[in-house]
PDB file of C-alpha atoms in Angstrom:
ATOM      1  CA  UNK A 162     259.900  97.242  42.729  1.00  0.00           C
ATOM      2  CA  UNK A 163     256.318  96.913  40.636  1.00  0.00           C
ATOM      3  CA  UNK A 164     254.406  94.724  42.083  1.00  0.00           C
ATOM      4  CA  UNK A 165     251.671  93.097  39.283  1.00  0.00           C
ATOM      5  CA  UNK A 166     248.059  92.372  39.645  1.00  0.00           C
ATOM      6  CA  UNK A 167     248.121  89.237  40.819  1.00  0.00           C
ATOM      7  CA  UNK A 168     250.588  90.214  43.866  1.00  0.00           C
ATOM      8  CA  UNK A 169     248.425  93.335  44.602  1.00  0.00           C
ATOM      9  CA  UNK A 170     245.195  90.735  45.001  1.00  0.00           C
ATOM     10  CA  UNK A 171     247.072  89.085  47.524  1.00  0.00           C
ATOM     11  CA  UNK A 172     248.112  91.754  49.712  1.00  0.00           C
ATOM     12  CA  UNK A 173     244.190  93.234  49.386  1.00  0.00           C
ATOM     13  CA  UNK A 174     243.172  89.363  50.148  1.00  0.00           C
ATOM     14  CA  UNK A 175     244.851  89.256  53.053  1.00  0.00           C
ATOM     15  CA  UNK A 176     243.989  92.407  54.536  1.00  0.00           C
ATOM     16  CA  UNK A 177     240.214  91.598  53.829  1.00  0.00           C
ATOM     17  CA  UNK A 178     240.996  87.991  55.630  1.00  0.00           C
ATOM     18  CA  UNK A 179     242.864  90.093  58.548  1.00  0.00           C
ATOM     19  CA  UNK A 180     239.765  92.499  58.823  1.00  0.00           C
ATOM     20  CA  UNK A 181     241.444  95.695  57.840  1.00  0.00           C
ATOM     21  CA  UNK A 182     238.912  95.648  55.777  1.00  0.00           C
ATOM     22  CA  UNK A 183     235.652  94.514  57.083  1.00  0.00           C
ATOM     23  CA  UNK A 184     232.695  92.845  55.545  1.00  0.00           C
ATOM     24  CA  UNK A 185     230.293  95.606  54.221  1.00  0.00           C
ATOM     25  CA  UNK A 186     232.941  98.416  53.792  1.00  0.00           C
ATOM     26  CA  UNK A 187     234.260  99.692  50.995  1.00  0.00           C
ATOM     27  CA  UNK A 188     238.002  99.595  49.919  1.00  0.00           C
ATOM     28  CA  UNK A 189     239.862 102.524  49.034  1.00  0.00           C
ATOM     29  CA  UNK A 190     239.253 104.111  45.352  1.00  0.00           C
ATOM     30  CA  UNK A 191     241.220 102.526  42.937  1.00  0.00           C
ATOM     31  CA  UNK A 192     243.666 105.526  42.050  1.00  0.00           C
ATOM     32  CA  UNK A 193     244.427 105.651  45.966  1.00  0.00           C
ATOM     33  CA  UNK A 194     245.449 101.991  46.055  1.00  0.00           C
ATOM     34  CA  UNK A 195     247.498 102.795  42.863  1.00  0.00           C
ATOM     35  CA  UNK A 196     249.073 105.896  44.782  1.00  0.00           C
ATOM     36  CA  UNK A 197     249.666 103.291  47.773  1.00  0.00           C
ATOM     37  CA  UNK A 198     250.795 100.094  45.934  1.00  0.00           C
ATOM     38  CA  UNK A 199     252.682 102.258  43.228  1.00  0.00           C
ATOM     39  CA  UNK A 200     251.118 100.673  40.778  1.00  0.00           C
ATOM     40  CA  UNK A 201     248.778 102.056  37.973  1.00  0.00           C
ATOM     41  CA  UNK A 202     245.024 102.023  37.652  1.00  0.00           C
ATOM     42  CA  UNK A 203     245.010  99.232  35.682  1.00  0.00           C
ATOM     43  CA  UNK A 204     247.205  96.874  37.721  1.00  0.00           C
ATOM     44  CA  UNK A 205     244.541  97.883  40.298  1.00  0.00           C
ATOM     45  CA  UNK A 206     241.272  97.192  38.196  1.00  0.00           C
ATOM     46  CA  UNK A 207     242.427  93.584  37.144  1.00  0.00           C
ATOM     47  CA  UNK A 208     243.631  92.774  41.237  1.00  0.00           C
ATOM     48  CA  UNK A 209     240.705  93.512  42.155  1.00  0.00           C
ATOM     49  CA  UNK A 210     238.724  91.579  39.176  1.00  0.00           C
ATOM     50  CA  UNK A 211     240.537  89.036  40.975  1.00  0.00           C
ATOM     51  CA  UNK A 212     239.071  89.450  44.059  1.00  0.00           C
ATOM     52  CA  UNK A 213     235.801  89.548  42.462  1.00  0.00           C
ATOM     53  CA  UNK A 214     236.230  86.346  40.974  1.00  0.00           C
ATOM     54  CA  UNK A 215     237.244  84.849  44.139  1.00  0.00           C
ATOM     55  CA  UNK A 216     233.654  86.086  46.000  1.00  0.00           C
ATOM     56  CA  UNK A 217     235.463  88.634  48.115  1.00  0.00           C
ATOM     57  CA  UNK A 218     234.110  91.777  47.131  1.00  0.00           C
ATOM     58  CA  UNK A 219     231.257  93.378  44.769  1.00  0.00           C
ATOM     59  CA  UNK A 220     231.774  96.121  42.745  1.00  0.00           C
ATOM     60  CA  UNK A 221     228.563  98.892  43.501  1.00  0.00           C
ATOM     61  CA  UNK A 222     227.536 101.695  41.366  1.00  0.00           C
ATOM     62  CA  UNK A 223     227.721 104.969  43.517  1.00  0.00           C
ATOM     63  CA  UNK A 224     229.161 103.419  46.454  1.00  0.00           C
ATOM     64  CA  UNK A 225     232.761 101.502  45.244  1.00  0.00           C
ATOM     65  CA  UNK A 226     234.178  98.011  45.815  1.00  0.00           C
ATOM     66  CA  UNK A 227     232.447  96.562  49.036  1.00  0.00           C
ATOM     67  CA  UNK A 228     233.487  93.614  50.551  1.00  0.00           C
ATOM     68  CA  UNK A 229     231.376  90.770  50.903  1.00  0.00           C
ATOM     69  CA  UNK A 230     230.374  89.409  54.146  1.00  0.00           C
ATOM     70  CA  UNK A 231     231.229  85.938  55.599  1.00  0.00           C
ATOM     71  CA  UNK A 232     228.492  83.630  55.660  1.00  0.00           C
ATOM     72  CA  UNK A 233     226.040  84.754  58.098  1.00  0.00           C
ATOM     73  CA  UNK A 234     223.728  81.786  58.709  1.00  0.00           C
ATOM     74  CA  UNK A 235     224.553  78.528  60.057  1.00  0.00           C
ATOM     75  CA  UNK A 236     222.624  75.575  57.929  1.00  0.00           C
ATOM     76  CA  UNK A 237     222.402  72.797  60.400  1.00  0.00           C
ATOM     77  CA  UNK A 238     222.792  69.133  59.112  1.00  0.00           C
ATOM     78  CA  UNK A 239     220.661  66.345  61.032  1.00  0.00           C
ATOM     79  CA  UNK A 240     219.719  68.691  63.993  1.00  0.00           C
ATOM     80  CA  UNK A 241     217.233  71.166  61.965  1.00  0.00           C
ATOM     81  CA  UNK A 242     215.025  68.569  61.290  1.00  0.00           C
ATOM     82  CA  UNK A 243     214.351  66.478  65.006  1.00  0.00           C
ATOM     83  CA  UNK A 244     211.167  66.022  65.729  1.00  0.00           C
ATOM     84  CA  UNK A 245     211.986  67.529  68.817  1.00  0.00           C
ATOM     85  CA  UNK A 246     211.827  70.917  66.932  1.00  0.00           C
ATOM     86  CA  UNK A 247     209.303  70.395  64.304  1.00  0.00           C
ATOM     87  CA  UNK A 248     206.689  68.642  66.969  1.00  0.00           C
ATOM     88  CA  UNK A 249     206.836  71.443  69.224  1.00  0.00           C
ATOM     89  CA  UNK A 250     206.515  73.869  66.748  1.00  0.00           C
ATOM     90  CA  UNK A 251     209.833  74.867  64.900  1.00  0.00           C
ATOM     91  CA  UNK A 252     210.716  74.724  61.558  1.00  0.00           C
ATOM     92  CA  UNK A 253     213.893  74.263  60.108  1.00  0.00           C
ATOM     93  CA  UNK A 254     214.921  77.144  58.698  1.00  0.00           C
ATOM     94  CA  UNK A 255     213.740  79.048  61.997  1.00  0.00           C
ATOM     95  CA  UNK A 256     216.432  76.091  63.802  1.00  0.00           C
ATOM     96  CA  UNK A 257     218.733  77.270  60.959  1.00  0.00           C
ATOM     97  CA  UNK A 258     218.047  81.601  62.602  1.00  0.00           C
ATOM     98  CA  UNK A 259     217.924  80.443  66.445  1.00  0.00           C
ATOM     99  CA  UNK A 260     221.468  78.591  66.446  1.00  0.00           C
ATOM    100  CA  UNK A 261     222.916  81.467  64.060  1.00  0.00           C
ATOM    101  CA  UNK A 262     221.936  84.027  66.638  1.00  0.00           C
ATOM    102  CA  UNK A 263     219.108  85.244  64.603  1.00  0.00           C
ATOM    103  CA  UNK A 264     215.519  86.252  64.669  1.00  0.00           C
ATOM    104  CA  UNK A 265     212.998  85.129  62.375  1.00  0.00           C
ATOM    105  CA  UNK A 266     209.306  85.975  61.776  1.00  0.00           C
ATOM    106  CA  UNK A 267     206.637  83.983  60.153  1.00  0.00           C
ATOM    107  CA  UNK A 268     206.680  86.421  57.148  1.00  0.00           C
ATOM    108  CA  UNK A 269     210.716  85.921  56.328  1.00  0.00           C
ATOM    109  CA  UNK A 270     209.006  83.350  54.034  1.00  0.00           C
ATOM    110  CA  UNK A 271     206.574  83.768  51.469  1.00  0.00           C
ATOM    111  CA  UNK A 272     204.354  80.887  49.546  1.00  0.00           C
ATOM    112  CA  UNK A 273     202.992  79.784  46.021  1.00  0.00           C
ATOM    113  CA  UNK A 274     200.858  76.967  46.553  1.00  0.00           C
ATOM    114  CA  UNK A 275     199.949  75.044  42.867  1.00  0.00           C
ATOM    115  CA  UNK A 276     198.674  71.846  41.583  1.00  0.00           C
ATOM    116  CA  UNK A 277     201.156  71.403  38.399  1.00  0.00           C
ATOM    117  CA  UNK A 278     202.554  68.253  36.864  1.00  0.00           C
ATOM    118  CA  UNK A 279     205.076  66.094  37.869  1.00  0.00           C
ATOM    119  CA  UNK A 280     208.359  66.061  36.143  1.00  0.00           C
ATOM    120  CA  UNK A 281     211.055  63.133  36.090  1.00  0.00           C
ATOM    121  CA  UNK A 282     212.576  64.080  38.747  1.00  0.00           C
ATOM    122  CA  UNK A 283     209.255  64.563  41.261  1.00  0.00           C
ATOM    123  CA  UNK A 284     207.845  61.951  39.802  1.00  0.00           C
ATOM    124  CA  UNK A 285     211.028  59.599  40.527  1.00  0.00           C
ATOM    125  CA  UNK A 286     211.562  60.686  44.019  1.00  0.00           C
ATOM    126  CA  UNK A 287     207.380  60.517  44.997  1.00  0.00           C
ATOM    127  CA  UNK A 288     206.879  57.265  43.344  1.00  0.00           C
ATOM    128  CA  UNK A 289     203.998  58.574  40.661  1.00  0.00           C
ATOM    129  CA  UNK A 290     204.130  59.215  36.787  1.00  0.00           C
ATOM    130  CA  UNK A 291     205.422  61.552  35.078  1.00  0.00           C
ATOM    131  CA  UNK A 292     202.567  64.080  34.062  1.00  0.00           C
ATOM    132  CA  UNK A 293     200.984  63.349  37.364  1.00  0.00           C
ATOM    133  CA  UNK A 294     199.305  66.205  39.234  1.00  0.00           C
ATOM    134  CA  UNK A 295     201.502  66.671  42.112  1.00  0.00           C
ATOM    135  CA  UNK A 296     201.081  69.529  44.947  1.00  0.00           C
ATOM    136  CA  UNK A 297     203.702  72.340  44.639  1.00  0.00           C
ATOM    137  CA  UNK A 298     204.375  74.610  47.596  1.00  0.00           C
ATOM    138  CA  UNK A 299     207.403  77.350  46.815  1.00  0.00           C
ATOM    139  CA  UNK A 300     208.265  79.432  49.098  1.00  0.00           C
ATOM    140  CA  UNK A 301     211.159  82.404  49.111  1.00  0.00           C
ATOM    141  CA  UNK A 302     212.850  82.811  52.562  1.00  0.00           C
ATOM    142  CA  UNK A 303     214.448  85.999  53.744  1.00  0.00           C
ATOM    143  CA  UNK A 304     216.385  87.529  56.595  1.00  0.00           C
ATOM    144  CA  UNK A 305     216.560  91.346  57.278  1.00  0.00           C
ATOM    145  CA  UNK A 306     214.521  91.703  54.209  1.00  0.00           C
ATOM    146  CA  UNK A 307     217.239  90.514  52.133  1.00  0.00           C
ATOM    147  CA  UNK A 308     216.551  86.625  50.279  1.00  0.00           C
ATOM    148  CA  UNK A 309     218.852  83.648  51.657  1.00  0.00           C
ATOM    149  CA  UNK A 310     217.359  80.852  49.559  1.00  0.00           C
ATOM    150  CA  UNK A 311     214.143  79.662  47.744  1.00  0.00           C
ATOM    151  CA  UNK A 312     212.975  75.736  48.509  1.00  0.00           C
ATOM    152  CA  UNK A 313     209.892  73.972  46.546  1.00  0.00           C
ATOM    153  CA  UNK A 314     208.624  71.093  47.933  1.00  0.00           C
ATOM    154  CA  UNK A 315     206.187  68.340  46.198  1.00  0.00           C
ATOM    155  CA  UNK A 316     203.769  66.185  47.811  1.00  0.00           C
ATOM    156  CA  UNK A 317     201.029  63.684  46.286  1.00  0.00           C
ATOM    157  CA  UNK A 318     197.581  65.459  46.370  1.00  0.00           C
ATOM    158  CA  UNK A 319     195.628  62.849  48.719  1.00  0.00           C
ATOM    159  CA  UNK A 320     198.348  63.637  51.176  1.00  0.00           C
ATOM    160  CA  UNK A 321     198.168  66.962  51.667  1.00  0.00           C
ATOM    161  CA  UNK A 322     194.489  68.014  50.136  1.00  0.00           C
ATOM    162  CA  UNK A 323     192.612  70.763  52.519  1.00  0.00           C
ATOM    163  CA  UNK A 324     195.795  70.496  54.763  1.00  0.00           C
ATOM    164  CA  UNK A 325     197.615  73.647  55.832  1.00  0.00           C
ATOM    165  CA  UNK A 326     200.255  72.800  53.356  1.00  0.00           C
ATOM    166  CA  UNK A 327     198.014  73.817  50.781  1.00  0.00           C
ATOM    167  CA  UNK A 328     197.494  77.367  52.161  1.00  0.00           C
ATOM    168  CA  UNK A 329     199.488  79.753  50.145  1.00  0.00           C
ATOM    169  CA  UNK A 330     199.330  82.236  52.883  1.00  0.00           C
ATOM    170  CA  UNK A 331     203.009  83.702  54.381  1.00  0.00           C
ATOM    171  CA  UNK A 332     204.616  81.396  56.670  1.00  0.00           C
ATOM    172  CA  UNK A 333     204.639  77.722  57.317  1.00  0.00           C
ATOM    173  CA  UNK A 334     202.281  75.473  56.690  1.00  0.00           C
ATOM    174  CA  UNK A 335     201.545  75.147  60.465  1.00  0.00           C
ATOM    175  CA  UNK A 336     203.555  75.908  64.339  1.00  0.00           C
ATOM    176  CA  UNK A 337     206.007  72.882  63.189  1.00  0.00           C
ATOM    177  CA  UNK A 338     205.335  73.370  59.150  1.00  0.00           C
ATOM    178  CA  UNK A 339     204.862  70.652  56.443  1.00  0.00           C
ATOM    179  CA  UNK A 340     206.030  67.788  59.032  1.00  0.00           C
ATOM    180  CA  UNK A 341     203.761  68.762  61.619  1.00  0.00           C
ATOM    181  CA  UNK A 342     201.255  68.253  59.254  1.00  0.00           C
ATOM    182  CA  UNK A 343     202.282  65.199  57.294  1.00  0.00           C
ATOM    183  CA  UNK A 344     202.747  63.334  61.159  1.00  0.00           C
ATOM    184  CA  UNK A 345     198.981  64.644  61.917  1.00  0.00           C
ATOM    185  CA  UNK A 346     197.690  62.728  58.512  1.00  0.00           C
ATOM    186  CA  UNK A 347     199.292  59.649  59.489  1.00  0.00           C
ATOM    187  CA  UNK A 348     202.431  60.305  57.512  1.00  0.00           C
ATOM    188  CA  UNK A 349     205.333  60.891  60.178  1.00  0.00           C
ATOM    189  CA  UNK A 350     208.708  61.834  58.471  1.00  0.00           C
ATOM    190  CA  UNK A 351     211.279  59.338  59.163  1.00  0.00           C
ATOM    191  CA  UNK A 352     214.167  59.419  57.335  1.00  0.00           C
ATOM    192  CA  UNK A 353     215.798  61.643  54.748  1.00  0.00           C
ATOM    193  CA  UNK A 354     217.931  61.957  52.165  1.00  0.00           C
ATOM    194  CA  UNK A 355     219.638  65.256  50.764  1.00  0.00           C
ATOM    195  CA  UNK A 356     222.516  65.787  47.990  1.00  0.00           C
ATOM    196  CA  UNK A 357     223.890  68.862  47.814  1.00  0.00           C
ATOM    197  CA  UNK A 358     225.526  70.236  44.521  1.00  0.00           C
ATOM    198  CA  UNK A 359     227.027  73.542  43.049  1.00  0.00           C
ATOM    199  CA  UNK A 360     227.009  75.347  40.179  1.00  0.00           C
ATOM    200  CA  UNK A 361     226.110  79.058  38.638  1.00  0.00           C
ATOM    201  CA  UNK A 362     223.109  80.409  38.805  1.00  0.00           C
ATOM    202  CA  UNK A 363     220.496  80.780  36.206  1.00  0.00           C
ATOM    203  CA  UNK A 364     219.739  85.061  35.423  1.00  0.00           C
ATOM    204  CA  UNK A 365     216.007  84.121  37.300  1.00  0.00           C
ATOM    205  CA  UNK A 366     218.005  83.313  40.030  1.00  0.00           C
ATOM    206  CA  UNK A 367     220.592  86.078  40.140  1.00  0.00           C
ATOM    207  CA  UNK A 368     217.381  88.777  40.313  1.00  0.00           C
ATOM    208  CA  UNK A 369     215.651  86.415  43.033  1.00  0.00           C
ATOM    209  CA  UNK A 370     217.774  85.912  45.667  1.00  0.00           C
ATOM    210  CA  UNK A 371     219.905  89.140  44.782  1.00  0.00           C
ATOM    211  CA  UNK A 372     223.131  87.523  43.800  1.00  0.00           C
ATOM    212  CA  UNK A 373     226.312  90.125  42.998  1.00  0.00           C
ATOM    213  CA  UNK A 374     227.983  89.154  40.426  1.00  0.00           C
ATOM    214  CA  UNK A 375     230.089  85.537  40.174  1.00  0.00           C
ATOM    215  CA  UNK A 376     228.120  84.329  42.953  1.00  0.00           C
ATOM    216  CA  UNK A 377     227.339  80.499  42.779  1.00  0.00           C
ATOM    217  CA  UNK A 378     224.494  78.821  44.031  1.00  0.00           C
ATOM    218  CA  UNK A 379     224.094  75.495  46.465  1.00  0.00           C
ATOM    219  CA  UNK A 380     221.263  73.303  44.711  1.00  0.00           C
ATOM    220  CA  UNK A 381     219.377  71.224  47.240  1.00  0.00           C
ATOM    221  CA  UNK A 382     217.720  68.310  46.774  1.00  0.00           C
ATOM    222  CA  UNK A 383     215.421  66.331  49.765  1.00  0.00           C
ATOM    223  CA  UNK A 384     213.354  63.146  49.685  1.00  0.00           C
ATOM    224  CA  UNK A 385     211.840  62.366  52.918  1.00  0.00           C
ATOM    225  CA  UNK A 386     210.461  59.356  53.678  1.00  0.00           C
ATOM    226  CA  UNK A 387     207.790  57.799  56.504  1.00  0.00           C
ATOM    227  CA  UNK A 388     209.732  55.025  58.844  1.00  0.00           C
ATOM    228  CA  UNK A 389     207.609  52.400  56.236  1.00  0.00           C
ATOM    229  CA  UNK A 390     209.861  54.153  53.138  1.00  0.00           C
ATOM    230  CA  UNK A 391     207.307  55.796  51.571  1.00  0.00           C
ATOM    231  CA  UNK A 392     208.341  58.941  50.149  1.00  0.00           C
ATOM    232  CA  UNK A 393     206.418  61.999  51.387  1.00  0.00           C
ATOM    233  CA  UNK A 394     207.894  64.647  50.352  1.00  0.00           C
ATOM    234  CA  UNK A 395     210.544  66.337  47.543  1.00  0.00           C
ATOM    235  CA  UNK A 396     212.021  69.107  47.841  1.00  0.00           C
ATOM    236  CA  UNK A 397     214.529  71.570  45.647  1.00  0.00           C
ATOM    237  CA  UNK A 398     216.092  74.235  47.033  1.00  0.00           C
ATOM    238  CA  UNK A 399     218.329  76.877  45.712  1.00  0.00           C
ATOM    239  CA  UNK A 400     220.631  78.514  48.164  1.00  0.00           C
ATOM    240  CA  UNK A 401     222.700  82.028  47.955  1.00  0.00           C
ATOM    241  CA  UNK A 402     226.624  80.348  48.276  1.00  0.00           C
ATOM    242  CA  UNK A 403     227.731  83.677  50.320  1.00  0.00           C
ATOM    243  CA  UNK A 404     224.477  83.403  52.748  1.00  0.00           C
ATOM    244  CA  UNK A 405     224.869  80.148  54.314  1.00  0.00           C
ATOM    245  CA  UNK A 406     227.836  78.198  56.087  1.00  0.00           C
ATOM    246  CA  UNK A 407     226.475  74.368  55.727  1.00  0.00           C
ATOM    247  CA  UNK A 408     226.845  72.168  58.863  1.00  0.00           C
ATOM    248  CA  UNK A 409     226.525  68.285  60.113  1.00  0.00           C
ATOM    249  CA  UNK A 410     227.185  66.620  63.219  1.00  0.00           C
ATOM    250  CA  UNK A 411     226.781  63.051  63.510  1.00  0.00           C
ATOM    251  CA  UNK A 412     227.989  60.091  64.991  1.00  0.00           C
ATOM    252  CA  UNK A 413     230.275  58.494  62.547  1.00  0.00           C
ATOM    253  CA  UNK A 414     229.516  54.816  61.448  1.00  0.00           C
ATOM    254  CA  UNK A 415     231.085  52.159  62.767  1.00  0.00           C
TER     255      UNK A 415
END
């Protein structure tokens, strides 16, 4: 019996879940999965559309369909910003490498430092006016070369003027980055708030962080505030969906 397209995605779906096909390798041409399925070329093409749609694989030119790999990177919730880390010198995306398993180097993240004006949404979280100058420090962080996510952060200019945070050299700001700094001008981080959202990403995006196609994006955003409630810091972060498995421990209310 002919199976159709959407039956042939799930048989390939599970054998990419079951690892007969593993993350990085390529599946067989499509006229020898039509020779094995006993199905035609086209049946073939539109399964594995499906797959494609789904985030499983990426068609490449020269090379064939490749599966994707599972994320690689553990985000950590709560625990990648203790002071515990930050005071003694690391910073949270570095937290993010060492409980993944994975090395990181200063220059896995590159800066743009620039005084620019505040929008509604900077100047909302920092408390100033819209139009205000505001300090803006983007950075683009790797791993192997290869981009996981980009992160801005904001920060009032008589907080952060001839501070490291200003420095657009590679790397962070200091040994335990912008909240090292912020605690050394008075200005300890406290608490914080994040919301996480999804949704596709823009074409600037897609060439940035070297999305294949259908990839979504995660959009962070971060207001951190000193233990007084004054906001320090804003922050908006764009995230690869495939790079990153998101994780929180925490002690749940009462």
């Amino acid at each position: 019996m002919t199976i159709g397209y959407r039956d042939l995605a799930a048989v390939l779906r599970e054998a990419i879940k079951g690892g007969e096909y593993a993350p990085e390798t390529t599946l067989p041409k499509q006229n020898e999965l039509a020779t094995q399925y006993d199905v035609n070329v086209n049946t073939v093409r539109k399964a594995i559309g499906v797959l494609e749609a789904e985030g499983l694989v990426t068609p490449v030119r020269r090379k064939g369909t490749v599966v994707r790999s599972r994320p690689a990177l553990k985000r950590l919730g709560m625990e990648r910003y203790a002071k515990s880390k930050w005071k003694f010198g690391l910073v949270a995306f570095a937290a993010d490498r060492e409980a993944s398993g994975a090395t990181w180097n200063r220059s896995d993240q590159t800066n743009r430092v620039a005084l620019i004006e505040a929008d509604s949404e900077i100047a909302e979280a920092l408390g100033v006016e819209v139009g205000s100058p505001v300090y803006e420090r983007a950075r683009l962080v790797k791993q192997d070369g290869r981009p996981t996510h980009n992160l801005a952060s904001y920060y009032r200019p008589e907080d952060v003027e001839n501070t490291p945070i200003v420095d657009p050299k590679p790397g962070n700001a200091s040994p335990g980055g912008g909240f090292a700094v912020l605690t050394m001008k008075g200005l300890e981080p406290d608490t914080m708030t994040e919301t996480i959202s999804a949704r596709m990403p823009t074409p600037e995006e897609i060439d940035e962080l070297e999305l294949p196609a259908g990839e979504p994006v995660m959009i962070l955003h971060r207001t951190t505030r000193t233990a007084g409630g004054t906001a320090v810091e804003f922050a908006r972060g764009v995230h690869a969906a495939s790079r990153f498995a998101w994780t929180y421990t925490f002690k749940i209310p009462e």
